[in-house]
Tab-separated table of C-alpha atoms in Angstrom:
chain	number	residue	atom	x	y	z
A	1	MET	CA	-123.643	40.420	37.137
A	2	SER	CA	-121.866	43.428	35.627
A	3	PRO	CA	-118.053	43.419	35.629
A	4	TYR	CA	-118.155	46.021	38.410
A	5	GLN	CA	-120.412	43.876	40.556
A	6	ALA	CA	-118.313	40.801	39.905
A	7	ARG	CA	-115.182	42.710	40.940
A	8	ALA	CA	-116.843	43.980	44.103
A	9	ALA	CA	-118.190	40.539	44.972
A	10	THR	CA	-114.728	39.021	44.470
A	11	GLY	CA	-113.261	41.728	46.695
A	12	ALA	CA	-115.820	41.048	49.412
A	13	ALA	CA	-115.147	37.321	49.231
A	14	LEU	CA	-111.398	37.955	49.514
A	15	ILE	CA	-111.829	40.255	52.509
A	16	LEU	CA	-114.087	37.759	54.267
A	17	GLY	CA	-111.866	34.827	53.424
A	18	SER	CA	-108.666	36.452	54.615
A	19	LEU	CA	-110.329	37.654	57.813
A	20	ALA	CA	-111.696	34.193	58.476
A	21	PHE	CA	-108.180	32.801	58.275
A	22	ALA	CA	-106.558	35.596	60.264
A	23	ALA	CA	-105.024	34.386	63.487
A	24	VAL	CA	-107.582	34.885	66.221
A	25	PRO	CA	-105.911	35.056	69.639
A	26	ALA	CA	-107.257	32.480	72.057
A	27	LEU	CA	-107.614	35.071	74.813
A	28	ALA	CA	-111.350	34.667	75.207
A	29	HIS	CA	-111.602	36.486	78.502
A	30	HIS	CA	-114.704	37.864	80.138
A	31	GLY	CA	-117.375	36.298	77.976
A	32	TRP	CA	-120.388	35.225	79.988
A	33	GLY	CA	-120.153	31.682	78.678
A	34	SER	CA	-116.473	31.347	79.585
A	35	TYR	CA	-117.087	30.562	83.252
A	36	ASP	CA	-117.776	27.138	84.674
A	37	SER	CA	-121.232	27.711	86.138
A	38	THR	CA	-121.618	24.091	87.195
A	39	THR	CA	-119.454	24.664	90.279
A	40	LEU	CA	-119.998	27.550	92.648
A	41	THR	CA	-116.732	28.416	94.381
A	42	THR	CA	-116.432	30.360	97.612
A	43	LEU	CA	-113.283	32.378	98.261
A	44	GLU	CA	-112.293	34.280	101.375
A	45	GLY	CA	-109.291	36.554	101.272
A	46	THR	CA	-107.749	39.978	101.248
A	47	VAL	CA	-108.501	42.608	98.642
A	48	ARG	CA	-105.271	43.768	96.978
A	49	SER	CA	-106.692	46.329	94.572
A	50	VAL	CA	-110.021	47.451	93.188
A	51	SER	CA	-110.815	48.824	89.745
A	52	PHE	CA	-114.183	50.569	89.930
A	53	SER	CA	-114.670	50.958	86.191
A	54	ASN	CA	-116.861	50.129	83.198
A	55	PRO	CA	-117.854	47.803	81.674
A	56	HIS	CA	-117.599	46.051	85.035
A	57	ALA	CA	-115.654	46.579	88.233
A	58	SER	CA	-112.927	44.110	89.111
A	59	ALA	CA	-110.634	43.372	92.030
A	60	GLN	CA	-107.463	41.479	92.797
A	61	LEU	CA	-108.005	39.129	95.720
A	62	GLU	CA	-105.408	37.145	97.651
A	63	ALA	CA	-106.972	33.841	98.672
A	64	GLN	CA	-105.856	30.212	98.950
A	65	GLY	CA	-102.265	31.279	98.355
A	66	LYS	CA	-103.069	32.785	94.939
A	67	VAL	CA	-103.930	36.199	93.535
A	68	TRP	CA	-107.301	36.045	91.841
A	69	THR	CA	-108.874	38.399	89.349
A	70	ILE	CA	-112.427	38.895	90.517
A	71	VAL	CA	-114.980	40.118	87.981
A	72	LEU	CA	-117.620	42.196	89.751
A	73	ALA	CA	-120.647	44.122	88.414
A	74	PRO	CA	-120.912	47.405	86.454
A	75	PRO	CA	-120.203	50.455	88.670
A	76	SER	CA	-123.828	51.619	88.397
A	77	ARG	CA	-125.121	48.321	89.775
A	78	MET	CA	-122.430	48.148	92.465
A	79	SER	CA	-123.521	51.595	93.605
A	80	SER	CA	-127.233	50.879	93.608
A	81	ARG	CA	-126.704	47.622	95.541
A	82	GLY	CA	-124.763	49.352	98.300
A	83	LEU	CA	-121.123	49.146	97.183
A	84	PRO	CA	-120.348	52.591	95.722
A	85	ASP	CA	-116.821	53.585	94.672
A	86	GLY	CA	-114.486	53.495	97.656
A	87	THR	CA	-116.461	51.093	99.851
A	88	LEU	CA	-114.496	48.100	98.605
A	89	LYS	CA	-110.920	48.816	99.656
A	90	SER	CA	-107.577	47.089	99.470
A	91	GLY	CA	-106.643	45.422	102.752
A	92	GLN	CA	-110.252	44.435	103.447
A	93	THR	CA	-111.166	40.842	104.159
A	94	VAL	CA	-114.072	39.729	101.983
A	95	SER	CA	-115.652	36.464	100.977
A	96	LEU	CA	-117.464	35.813	97.750
A	97	ASP	CA	-119.220	33.148	95.717
A	98	GLY	CA	-118.661	32.821	92.019
A	99	TYR	CA	-117.693	30.827	88.963
A	100	ILE	CA	-114.116	30.177	87.857
A	101	HIS	CA	-113.051	30.930	84.286
A	102	LYS	CA	-112.743	27.771	82.222
A	103	SER	CA	-109.298	28.577	80.818
A	104	ASP	CA	-107.953	31.225	83.226
A	105	LEU	CA	-108.113	29.325	86.509
A	106	VAL	CA	-107.413	32.351	88.720
A	107	GLU	CA	-110.246	34.453	87.305
A	108	LEU	CA	-113.591	34.286	89.045
A	109	ARG	CA	-116.913	35.911	88.126
A	110	ALA	CA	-118.469	36.816	91.454
A	111	GLU	CA	-122.175	36.212	91.958
A	112	ARG	CA	-122.217	37.816	95.416
A	113	ILE	CA	-119.730	39.357	97.766
A	114	ARG	CA	-119.787	39.620	101.556
A	115	VAL	CA	-118.087	42.699	102.899
A	116	ASP	CA	-118.413	44.414	106.314
A	117	GLY	CA	-121.034	41.892	107.417
A	118	LYS	CA	-123.345	42.539	104.460
A	119	SER	CA	-123.952	40.357	101.445
A	120	VAL	CA	-124.362	42.037	98.051
A	121	GLU	CA	-125.830	40.229	95.052
A	122	LEU	CA	-123.955	41.148	91.879
A	123	ARG	CA	-126.229	39.528	89.244
B	1	MET	CA	-109.146	44.711	83.339
B	2	GLU	CA	-105.969	44.689	85.305
B	3	HIS	CA	-104.775	41.192	84.518
B	4	SER	CA	-105.181	41.571	80.774
B	5	ALA	CA	-103.426	44.955	80.663
B	6	GLY	CA	-100.543	44.647	78.232
B	7	ALA	CA	-102.171	41.838	76.268
B	8	GLY	CA	-102.982	43.239	72.879
B	9	PRO	CA	-101.610	45.279	69.989
B	10	ALA	CA	-100.026	48.634	70.808
B	11	TRP	CA	-102.758	50.634	69.062
B	12	ALA	CA	-105.449	48.928	71.157
B	13	LEU	CA	-103.504	49.573	74.355
B	14	ALA	CA	-103.050	53.203	73.362
B	15	LEU	CA	-106.785	53.583	72.718
B	16	GLU	CA	-107.671	51.898	75.989
B	17	HIS	CA	-105.280	54.041	78.011
B	18	SER	CA	-106.227	57.300	76.298
B	19	ALA	CA	-107.987	60.016	78.282
B	20	LEU	CA	-111.238	59.119	76.516
B	21	GLY	CA	-110.853	55.441	77.422
B	22	GLU	CA	-110.167	56.380	81.019
B	23	THR	CA	-113.232	58.667	81.132
B	24	LEU	CA	-115.484	56.001	79.619
B	25	ARG	CA	-114.448	53.510	82.288
B	26	GLN	CA	-114.549	55.900	85.229
B	27	ALA	CA	-117.761	57.816	84.527
B	28	MET	CA	-120.644	55.835	85.950
B	29	TRP	CA	-123.167	56.409	83.148
B	30	LEU	CA	-121.202	57.270	79.993
B	31	TYR	CA	-120.567	53.638	79.077
B	32	PRO	CA	-124.144	52.438	79.741
B	33	ILE	CA	-125.513	55.417	77.764
B	34	ALA	CA	-123.244	54.606	74.824
B	35	ASN	CA	-124.391	50.995	75.122
B	36	VAL	CA	-128.103	51.929	75.042
B	37	LEU	CA	-127.623	54.337	72.102
B	38	HIS	CA	-125.705	51.644	70.242
B	39	VAL	CA	-128.623	49.235	70.581
B	40	LEU	CA	-131.187	51.894	69.549
B	41	ALA	CA	-129.089	52.862	66.527
B	42	VAL	CA	-128.773	49.219	65.455
B	43	VAL	CA	-132.532	48.733	65.880
B	44	ALA	CA	-133.324	51.791	63.714
B	45	MET	CA	-130.753	50.803	61.123
B	46	ILE	CA	-131.624	47.140	60.769
B	47	GLY	CA	-135.377	47.702	61.078
B	48	SER	CA	-135.378	50.146	58.186
B	49	ILE	CA	-133.007	47.993	56.124
B	50	LEU	CA	-135.210	44.959	56.692
B	51	ALA	CA	-138.348	46.814	55.544
B	52	PHE	CA	-136.652	48.165	52.413
B	53	ASP	CA	-135.038	44.844	51.519
B	54	LEU	CA	-138.314	42.966	51.941
B	55	ARG	CA	-139.918	45.389	49.470
B	56	LEU	CA	-137.113	44.699	46.986
B	57	MET	CA	-137.584	40.981	47.483
B	58	GLY	CA	-141.246	41.256	46.531
B	59	ALA	CA	-143.231	42.165	49.637
B	60	ALA	CA	-145.804	45.009	49.446
B	61	LYS	CA	-145.284	45.707	45.728
B	62	ALA	CA	-147.993	48.389	45.815
B	63	LEU	CA	-145.645	50.653	47.765
B	64	PRO	CA	-143.341	52.823	45.640
B	65	VAL	CA	-139.688	51.846	45.962
B	66	ALA	CA	-138.437	55.420	45.627
B	67	GLY	CA	-140.809	56.685	48.318
B	68	LEU	CA	-139.773	53.907	50.678
B	69	ALA	CA	-136.143	54.681	49.934
B	70	ARG	CA	-136.655	58.363	50.829
B	71	LEU	CA	-138.097	57.391	54.210
B	72	LEU	CA	-136.092	54.320	55.142
B	73	LEU	CA	-132.587	54.799	53.768
B	74	PRO	CA	-131.838	58.011	55.728
B	75	ILE	CA	-132.988	56.232	58.906
B	76	SER	CA	-130.604	53.373	58.204
B	77	ALA	CA	-127.767	55.766	57.313
B	78	ILE	CA	-128.207	57.828	60.478
B	79	GLY	CA	-128.549	54.629	62.507
B	80	PHE	CA	-125.291	53.388	61.008
B	81	VAL	CA	-123.422	56.605	61.843
B	82	VAL	CA	-124.680	56.607	65.440
B	83	ALA	CA	-123.856	52.900	65.761
B	84	VAL	CA	-120.295	53.504	64.520
B	85	ILE	CA	-119.762	56.420	66.930
B	86	THR	CA	-121.200	54.653	69.982
B	87	GLY	CA	-119.578	51.366	69.008
B	88	SER	CA	-116.206	53.124	68.824
B	89	LEU	CA	-116.752	54.465	72.348
B	90	LEU	CA	-117.596	50.989	73.666
B	91	PHE	CA	-114.513	49.658	71.895
B	92	ILE	CA	-112.152	52.342	73.223
B	93	ALA	CA	-113.250	51.687	76.833
B	94	ASP	CA	-112.224	48.027	76.578
B	95	ALA	CA	-110.091	47.888	73.432
B	96	THR	CA	-107.691	45.006	74.146
B	97	ALA	CA	-110.376	42.686	75.537
B	98	VAL	CA	-112.725	43.373	72.612
B	99	TRP	CA	-109.949	43.051	70.039
B	100	ASN	CA	-108.944	39.710	71.598
B	101	ASN	CA	-112.545	38.529	71.540
B	102	PRO	CA	-112.846	35.726	68.966
B	103	VAL	CA	-116.174	37.067	67.650
B	104	PHE	CA	-115.254	40.705	67.050
B	105	VAL	CA	-113.155	40.280	63.908
B	106	TYR	CA	-116.001	38.408	62.207
B	107	LYS	CA	-118.370	41.221	63.108
B	108	LEU	CA	-116.014	43.694	61.403
B	109	ALA	CA	-115.825	41.432	58.349
B	110	LEU	CA	-119.622	41.302	58.137
B	111	ILE	CA	-119.840	45.107	58.377
B	112	ALA	CA	-117.356	45.275	55.483
B	113	LEU	CA	-119.505	42.834	53.501
B	114	GLY	CA	-122.658	44.871	54.232
B	115	LEU	CA	-120.980	48.102	53.101
B	116	VAL	CA	-119.573	46.543	49.910
B	117	ASN	CA	-123.050	45.188	49.178
B	118	ILE	CA	-124.530	48.688	49.618
B	119	ALA	CA	-121.940	50.113	47.218
B	120	VAL	CA	-122.567	47.402	44.634
B	121	PHE	CA	-126.325	47.956	44.888
B	122	HIS	CA	-126.251	51.764	44.678
B	123	PHE	CA	-123.730	52.023	41.854
B	124	GLY	CA	-125.289	49.094	40.047
B	125	VAL	CA	-128.900	47.998	39.742
B	126	TRP	CA	-130.309	50.877	41.852
B	127	ARG	CA	-129.688	53.246	38.925
B	128	SER	CA	-132.411	51.480	36.989
B	129	ALA	CA	-134.881	51.656	39.893
B	130	GLU	CA	-137.457	53.843	38.065
B	131	GLY	CA	-138.336	50.776	35.970
B	132	TRP	CA	-139.507	48.785	38.994
B	133	ALA	CA	-141.144	51.542	41.020
B	134	VAL	CA	-144.675	50.257	41.668
B	135	GLY	CA	-146.384	46.944	41.051
B	136	THR	CA	-143.428	45.227	39.412
B	137	SER	CA	-140.737	42.933	40.660
B	138	ALA	CA	-137.247	44.248	41.199
B	139	PRO	CA	-134.609	42.593	39.004
B	140	LEU	CA	-132.979	39.447	40.306
B	141	SER	CA	-129.702	41.225	41.130
B	142	ALA	CA	-131.616	43.699	43.312
B	143	LYS	CA	-133.304	40.812	45.111
B	144	ALA	CA	-129.951	39.113	45.603
B	145	GLY	CA	-128.488	42.348	46.985
B	146	ALA	CA	-131.446	42.645	49.361
B	147	ALA	CA	-130.926	39.093	50.585
B	148	VAL	CA	-127.200	39.662	51.138
B	149	SER	CA	-128.085	42.903	52.924
B	150	ILE	CA	-130.525	41.264	55.351
B	151	ALA	CA	-128.150	38.366	55.997
B	152	SER	CA	-125.068	40.506	56.570
B	153	TRP	CA	-126.730	43.077	58.868
B	154	VAL	CA	-128.686	40.561	60.938
B	155	ALA	CA	-125.514	38.502	61.319
B	156	THR	CA	-123.565	41.648	62.261
B	157	ALA	CA	-126.017	42.460	65.066
B	158	THR	CA	-126.059	38.845	66.200
B	159	LEU	CA	-122.279	38.679	66.471
B	160	GLY	CA	-122.268	42.045	68.198
B	161	ARG	CA	-124.485	40.680	70.915
B	162	LEU	CA	-122.470	37.466	71.117
B	163	ILE	CA	-119.236	39.343	71.939
B	164	ALA	CA	-120.383	39.265	75.565
B	165	TYR	CA	-120.639	35.472	75.549
B	166	PHE	CA	-117.293	34.378	74.100
């Protein structure tokens, strides 16, 4: 190894090492593996707000005396499955099946949602 | 994501709430298009890097290194630029969540390692490349650089994909 290469390699090792020890916040939201898929939970409640946005739509749902964050599907899929922007509205009563986040116990990844008498698969 | 709004460094919040961030989230197809282009760019980049590095490590010694470099290295460079642009768009749309993702920082570190390795290779052993053009083995330091290159870029792409699962 030339002195230049040795210097560069040392630099790379230092960068990697310091990054590896940097504090990584434990806010591991939204990862597909972060939901407890062993238990399917059904919620019925009132929609409080809807965010029809990428990478996936989400909604706040009041159910069982709590306000839940519901992770829905990407807007393109919502639209093609019959729930375009504006069809899911606050004030609506909906029910849905999904998996609860392992560490954030009021976040649920919805597998399907029933709204206005129709059931929409989100996966 | 409404419930995570406010969780994250100020610069990430500013990016996420910028007009561009807003547009990326609201437009139906902008985000998926950026996502698809990001994957294609990574495929072009890593595919060409893999082919070139395998040549340096001793595969297909009949092929001229300089000729391969002329074909493959621009593909990897353009792939890298497109991946950085589209990756930035994907990041801006969801900046706080991605920044808080435990995998992302390691992906950035691996990109840094890959780039340092490229610099070391090009300013170092690559300058003697005429000597190992056809039929001969590249020097050991070139082989080592090729191995680090394959490892760092494959790991970068792997962690990139794993962001969605942590």
